[in-house]
Amino acid sequence: MWEILLVIAIVSFDQLSKYAIRSLFSVNESLSVIGDFFELRYIQNDGAAFSSFAGKQAFLIAVSIIAIIGATFFLRKLKSEGRLFKVALLCIIAGGIGNLIDRFLLGYVTDMISFSIFPPVFNIADISVVCGCGLLIIYVLFFMKDDKTNKEVA
């Protein structure tokens, strides 16, 4: 049950923040929050990270659906893995859903978070996917059960 609530919370926070930006800002309008370091900036991104694959909505939708299905498959198949593994995959799923909603409804993804030290403008869904991928890497490197080791011990 907590798994569904986590996904709903992330998707809701993502969609509410995107709705707020679209409602309060014009495209390319920005608001300085912490000097030149951090600002809110409304961008309509019809591509992926760093605007790669711009204008390739069908491809990006297909990749998003495949990633969500893949993460869901591993979540169900590897039920015995730890909570960190589940949270990682749930973050990837939630972020994928958040950006997929934008692609389906708007034809672009709403981005709004901008740091001067990191050129791309991004959103909550992007943060969720990146955090999920980072947690998954940590889990696989340090915590995942090694079937080969378990077989040798047995």
PDB file of C-alpha atoms in Angstrom:
ATOM      1  CA  MET A   1       0.000   0.000   0.000  1.00  0.00           C
ATOM      2  CA  TRP A   2       2.821   2.424   0.840  1.00  0.00           C
ATOM      3  CA  GLU A   3       4.203   1.807  -2.641  1.00  0.00           C
ATOM      4  CA  ILE A   4       1.069   3.143  -4.341  1.00  0.00           C
ATOM      5  CA  LEU A   5       0.965   6.123  -1.972  1.00  0.00           C
ATOM      6  CA  LEU A   6       4.598   6.992  -2.781  1.00  0.00           C
ATOM      7  CA  VAL A   7       3.916   6.974  -6.523  1.00  0.00           C
ATOM      8  CA  ILE A   8       0.724   9.015  -6.088  1.00  0.00           C
ATOM      9  CA  ALA A   9       2.550  11.550  -3.895  1.00  0.00           C
ATOM     10  CA  ILE A  10       5.414  12.037  -6.362  1.00  0.00           C
ATOM     11  CA  VAL A  11       3.136  12.260  -9.422  1.00  0.00           C
ATOM     12  CA  SER A  12       0.791  14.656  -7.602  1.00  0.00           C
ATOM     13  CA  PHE A  13       3.612  16.941  -6.440  1.00  0.00           C
ATOM     14  CA  ASP A  14       5.081  16.901  -9.954  1.00  0.00           C
ATOM     15  CA  GLN A  15       1.783  17.693 -11.674  1.00  0.00           C
ATOM     16  CA  LEU A  16       0.795  20.388  -9.151  1.00  0.00           C
ATOM     17  CA  SER A  17       4.154  22.142  -9.516  1.00  0.00           C
ATOM     18  CA  LYS A  18       3.877  22.014 -13.323  1.00  0.00           C
ATOM     19  CA  TYR A  19       0.318  23.334 -13.227  1.00  0.00           C
ATOM     20  CA  ALA A  20       1.401  26.191 -10.950  1.00  0.00           C
ATOM     21  CA  ILE A  21       4.241  27.197 -13.261  1.00  0.00           C
ATOM     22  CA  ARG A  22       2.029  27.063 -16.362  1.00  0.00           C
ATOM     23  CA  SER A  23      -0.633  29.126 -14.563  1.00  0.00           C
ATOM     24  CA  LEU A  24       1.657  31.771 -13.085  1.00  0.00           C
ATOM     25  CA  PHE A  25       4.389  32.164 -15.727  1.00  0.00           C
ATOM     26  CA  SER A  26       4.595  32.841 -19.430  1.00  0.00           C
ATOM     27  CA  VAL A  27       6.839  30.576 -21.491  1.00  0.00           C
ATOM     28  CA  ASN A  28      10.524  31.436 -20.866  1.00  0.00           C
ATOM     29  CA  GLU A  29       9.589  33.736 -17.972  1.00  0.00           C
ATOM     30  CA  SER A  30      11.748  33.321 -14.886  1.00  0.00           C
ATOM     31  CA  LEU A  31      11.814  34.381 -11.256  1.00  0.00           C
ATOM     32  CA  SER A  32      15.024  34.623  -9.282  1.00  0.00           C
ATOM     33  CA  VAL A  33      14.721  32.733  -5.994  1.00  0.00           C
ATOM     34  CA  ILE A  34      18.347  32.828  -4.776  1.00  0.00           C
ATOM     35  CA  GLY A  35      20.170  35.477  -6.781  1.00  0.00           C
ATOM     36  CA  ASP A  36      21.698  34.101  -9.969  1.00  0.00           C
ATOM     37  CA  PHE A  37      22.141  30.670  -8.365  1.00  0.00           C
ATOM     38  CA  PHE A  38      18.538  29.355  -8.389  1.00  0.00           C
ATOM     39  CA  GLU A  39      15.496  30.433 -10.338  1.00  0.00           C
ATOM     40  CA  LEU A  40      12.114  29.204 -11.441  1.00  0.00           C
ATOM     41  CA  ARG A  41      11.884  29.292 -15.240  1.00  0.00           C
ATOM     42  CA  TYR A  42       8.979  28.029 -17.339  1.00  0.00           C
ATOM     43  CA  ILE A  43      10.264  25.960 -20.256  1.00  0.00           C
ATOM     44  CA  GLN A  44       8.285  23.768 -22.635  1.00  0.00           C
ATOM     45  CA  ASN A  45      10.616  20.873 -23.441  1.00  0.00           C
ATOM     46  CA  ASP A  46       9.531  18.742 -26.389  1.00  0.00           C
ATOM     47  CA  GLY A  47      12.667  16.603 -26.054  1.00  0.00           C
ATOM     48  CA  ALA A  48      14.390  14.560 -23.378  1.00  0.00           C
ATOM     49  CA  ALA A  49      17.397  15.413 -21.207  1.00  0.00           C
ATOM     50  CA  PHE A  50      19.344  18.410 -22.553  1.00  0.00           C
ATOM     51  CA  SER A  51      16.536  18.722 -25.172  1.00  0.00           C
ATOM     52  CA  SER A  52      17.820  15.634 -26.984  1.00  0.00           C
ATOM     53  CA  PHE A  53      15.299  13.971 -29.308  1.00  0.00           C
ATOM     54  CA  ALA A  54      13.417  17.276 -29.592  1.00  0.00           C
ATOM     55  CA  GLY A  55      10.178  16.859 -31.513  1.00  0.00           C
ATOM     56  CA  LYS A  56      10.283  13.050 -31.303  1.00  0.00           C
ATOM     57  CA  GLN A  57       7.219  12.704 -29.049  1.00  0.00           C
ATOM     58  CA  ALA A  58       6.157   9.252 -30.276  1.00  0.00           C
ATOM     59  CA  PHE A  59       9.640   7.885 -29.608  1.00  0.00           C
ATOM     60  CA  LEU A  60       9.855   9.524 -26.174  1.00  0.00           C
ATOM     61  CA  ILE A  61       6.391   8.265 -25.221  1.00  0.00           C
ATOM     62  CA  ALA A  62       7.355   4.733 -26.297  1.00  0.00           C
ATOM     63  CA  VAL A  63      10.622   4.851 -24.320  1.00  0.00           C
ATOM     64  CA  SER A  64       8.770   6.154 -21.255  1.00  0.00           C
ATOM     65  CA  ILE A  65       6.164   3.404 -21.448  1.00  0.00           C
ATOM     66  CA  ILE A  66       8.854   0.737 -21.879  1.00  0.00           C
ATOM     67  CA  ALA A  67      10.801   2.110 -18.886  1.00  0.00           C
ATOM     68  CA  ILE A  68       7.682   2.181 -16.689  1.00  0.00           C
ATOM     69  CA  ILE A  69       6.705  -1.363 -17.717  1.00  0.00           C
ATOM     70  CA  GLY A  70      10.283  -2.578 -17.220  1.00  0.00           C
ATOM     71  CA  ALA A  71      10.574  -1.051 -13.761  1.00  0.00           C
ATOM     72  CA  THR A  72       7.171  -2.469 -12.815  1.00  0.00           C
ATOM     73  CA  PHE A  73       8.227  -5.909 -14.077  1.00  0.00           C
ATOM     74  CA  PHE A  74      11.397  -5.899 -11.954  1.00  0.00           C
ATOM     75  CA  LEU A  75       9.473  -4.578  -8.966  1.00  0.00           C
ATOM     76  CA  ARG A  76       7.105  -7.556  -9.165  1.00  0.00           C
ATOM     77  CA  LYS A  77       9.709 -10.168 -10.166  1.00  0.00           C
ATOM     78  CA  LEU A  78      12.229  -9.280  -7.463  1.00  0.00           C
ATOM     79  CA  LYS A  79       9.791  -8.964  -4.565  1.00  0.00           C
ATOM     80  CA  SER A  80      12.346 -10.302  -2.086  1.00  0.00           C
ATOM     81  CA  GLU A  81      14.746  -7.401  -2.672  1.00  0.00           C
ATOM     82  CA  GLY A  82      15.007  -4.704  -0.010  1.00  0.00           C
ATOM     83  CA  ARG A  83      13.029  -1.532   0.495  1.00  0.00           C
ATOM     84  CA  LEU A  84      15.747   0.628  -1.086  1.00  0.00           C
ATOM     85  CA  PHE A  85      15.336  -1.359  -4.315  1.00  0.00           C
ATOM     86  CA  LYS A  86      11.574  -0.827  -4.234  1.00  0.00           C
ATOM     87  CA  VAL A  87      11.870   2.889  -3.532  1.00  0.00           C
ATOM     88  CA  ALA A  88      14.359   3.265  -6.391  1.00  0.00           C
ATOM     89  CA  LEU A  89      12.052   1.590  -8.898  1.00  0.00           C
ATOM     90  CA  LEU A  90       8.983   3.428  -7.573  1.00  0.00           C
ATOM     91  CA  CYS A  91      10.765   6.769  -8.045  1.00  0.00           C
ATOM     92  CA  ILE A  92      11.632   5.820 -11.633  1.00  0.00           C
ATOM     93  CA  ILE A  93       8.031   4.743 -12.278  1.00  0.00           C
ATOM     94  CA  ALA A  94       6.540   7.884 -10.699  1.00  0.00           C
ATOM     95  CA  GLY A  95       8.868  10.217 -12.574  1.00  0.00           C
ATOM     96  CA  GLY A  96       8.146   8.418 -15.814  1.00  0.00           C
ATOM     97  CA  ILE A  97       4.413   8.729 -15.238  1.00  0.00           C
ATOM     98  CA  GLY A  98       4.721  12.429 -14.380  1.00  0.00           C
ATOM     99  CA  ASN A  99       6.508  13.295 -17.613  1.00  0.00           C
ATOM    100  CA  LEU A 100       4.361  10.898 -19.634  1.00  0.00           C
ATOM    101  CA  ILE A 101       1.236  12.763 -18.506  1.00  0.00           C
ATOM    102  CA  ASP A 102       2.728  15.990 -19.897  1.00  0.00           C
ATOM    103  CA  ARG A 103       3.724  14.366 -23.178  1.00  0.00           C
ATOM    104  CA  PHE A 104       0.244  12.888 -23.687  1.00  0.00           C
ATOM    105  CA  LEU A 105      -1.761  15.943 -22.641  1.00  0.00           C
ATOM    106  CA  LEU A 106       0.468  18.814 -23.776  1.00  0.00           C
ATOM    107  CA  GLY A 107       2.915  17.429 -26.332  1.00  0.00           C
ATOM    108  CA  TYR A 108       5.840  18.666 -24.241  1.00  0.00           C
ATOM    109  CA  VAL A 109       7.200  18.384 -20.701  1.00  0.00           C
ATOM    110  CA  THR A 110       6.929  21.364 -18.364  1.00  0.00           C
ATOM    111  CA  ASP A 111      10.316  22.209 -16.821  1.00  0.00           C
ATOM    112  CA  MET A 112      10.848  24.882 -14.196  1.00  0.00           C
ATOM    113  CA  ILE A 113      13.835  24.322 -11.887  1.00  0.00           C
ATOM    114  CA  SER A 114      17.039  26.058 -12.919  1.00  0.00           C
ATOM    115  CA  PHE A 115      20.436  26.291 -11.231  1.00  0.00           C
ATOM    116  CA  SER A 116      23.197  28.448 -12.697  1.00  0.00           C
ATOM    117  CA  ILE A 117      25.788  25.709 -12.091  1.00  0.00           C
ATOM    118  CA  PHE A 118      23.718  23.107 -14.009  1.00  0.00           C
ATOM    119  CA  PRO A 119      22.453  24.330 -17.406  1.00  0.00           C
ATOM    120  CA  PRO A 120      19.398  22.083 -17.984  1.00  0.00           C
ATOM    121  CA  VAL A 121      16.034  23.184 -16.646  1.00  0.00           C
ATOM    122  CA  PHE A 122      14.187  20.263 -15.056  1.00  0.00           C
ATOM    123  CA  ASN A 123      11.146  19.292 -12.967  1.00  0.00           C
ATOM    124  CA  ILE A 124      10.065  17.101 -10.043  1.00  0.00           C
ATOM    125  CA  ALA A 125       9.559  14.052 -12.276  1.00  0.00           C
ATOM    126  CA  ASP A 126      13.133  14.389 -13.557  1.00  0.00           C
ATOM    127  CA  ILE A 127      14.420  14.607  -9.985  1.00  0.00           C
ATOM    128  CA  SER A 128      12.438  11.483  -9.110  1.00  0.00           C
ATOM    129  CA  VAL A 129      13.895   9.500 -12.033  1.00  0.00           C
ATOM    130  CA  VAL A 130      17.466  10.626 -11.319  1.00  0.00           C
ATOM    131  CA  CYS A 131      17.150   9.857  -7.594  1.00  0.00           C
ATOM    132  CA  GLY A 132      15.597   6.484  -8.417  1.00  0.00           C
ATOM    133  CA  CYS A 133      18.446   5.632 -10.794  1.00  0.00           C
ATOM    134  CA  GLY A 134      21.025   6.731  -8.218  1.00  0.00           C
ATOM    135  CA  LEU A 135      19.404   4.636  -5.492  1.00  0.00           C
ATOM    136  CA  LEU A 136      19.204   1.670  -7.864  1.00  0.00           C
ATOM    137  CA  ILE A 137      22.924   1.915  -8.647  1.00  0.00           C
ATOM    138  CA  ILE A 138      23.762   2.082  -4.936  1.00  0.00           C
ATOM    139  CA  TYR A 139      21.486  -0.874  -4.240  1.00  0.00           C
ATOM    140  CA  VAL A 140      22.912  -3.038  -7.016  1.00  0.00           C
ATOM    141  CA  LEU A 141      26.512  -2.223  -6.076  1.00  0.00           C
ATOM    142  CA  PHE A 142      26.242  -2.614  -2.322  1.00  0.00           C
ATOM    143  CA  PHE A 143      23.061  -4.382  -1.227  1.00  0.00           C
ATOM    144  CA  MET A 144      21.648  -6.640  -3.929  1.00  0.00           C
ATOM    145  CA  LYS A 145      21.657 -10.329  -3.098  1.00  0.00           C
ATOM    146  CA  ASP A 146      24.221 -12.200  -5.146  1.00  0.00           C
ATOM    147  CA  ASP A 147      22.683 -15.475  -6.372  1.00  0.00           C
ATOM    148  CA  LYS A 148      26.097 -16.859  -7.293  1.00  0.00           C
ATOM    149  CA  THR A 149      27.416 -16.322  -3.764  1.00  0.00           C
ATOM    150  CA  ASN A 150      24.276 -17.860  -2.255  1.00  0.00           C
ATOM    151  CA  LYS A 151      24.637 -20.979  -4.448  1.00  0.00           C
ATOM    152  CA  GLU A 152      28.306 -21.410  -3.487  1.00  0.00           C
ATOM    153  CA  VAL A 153      27.464 -21.222   0.221  1.00  0.00           C
ATOM    154  CA  ALA A 154      24.642 -23.783  -0.094  1.00  0.00           C
TER     155      ALA A 154
END
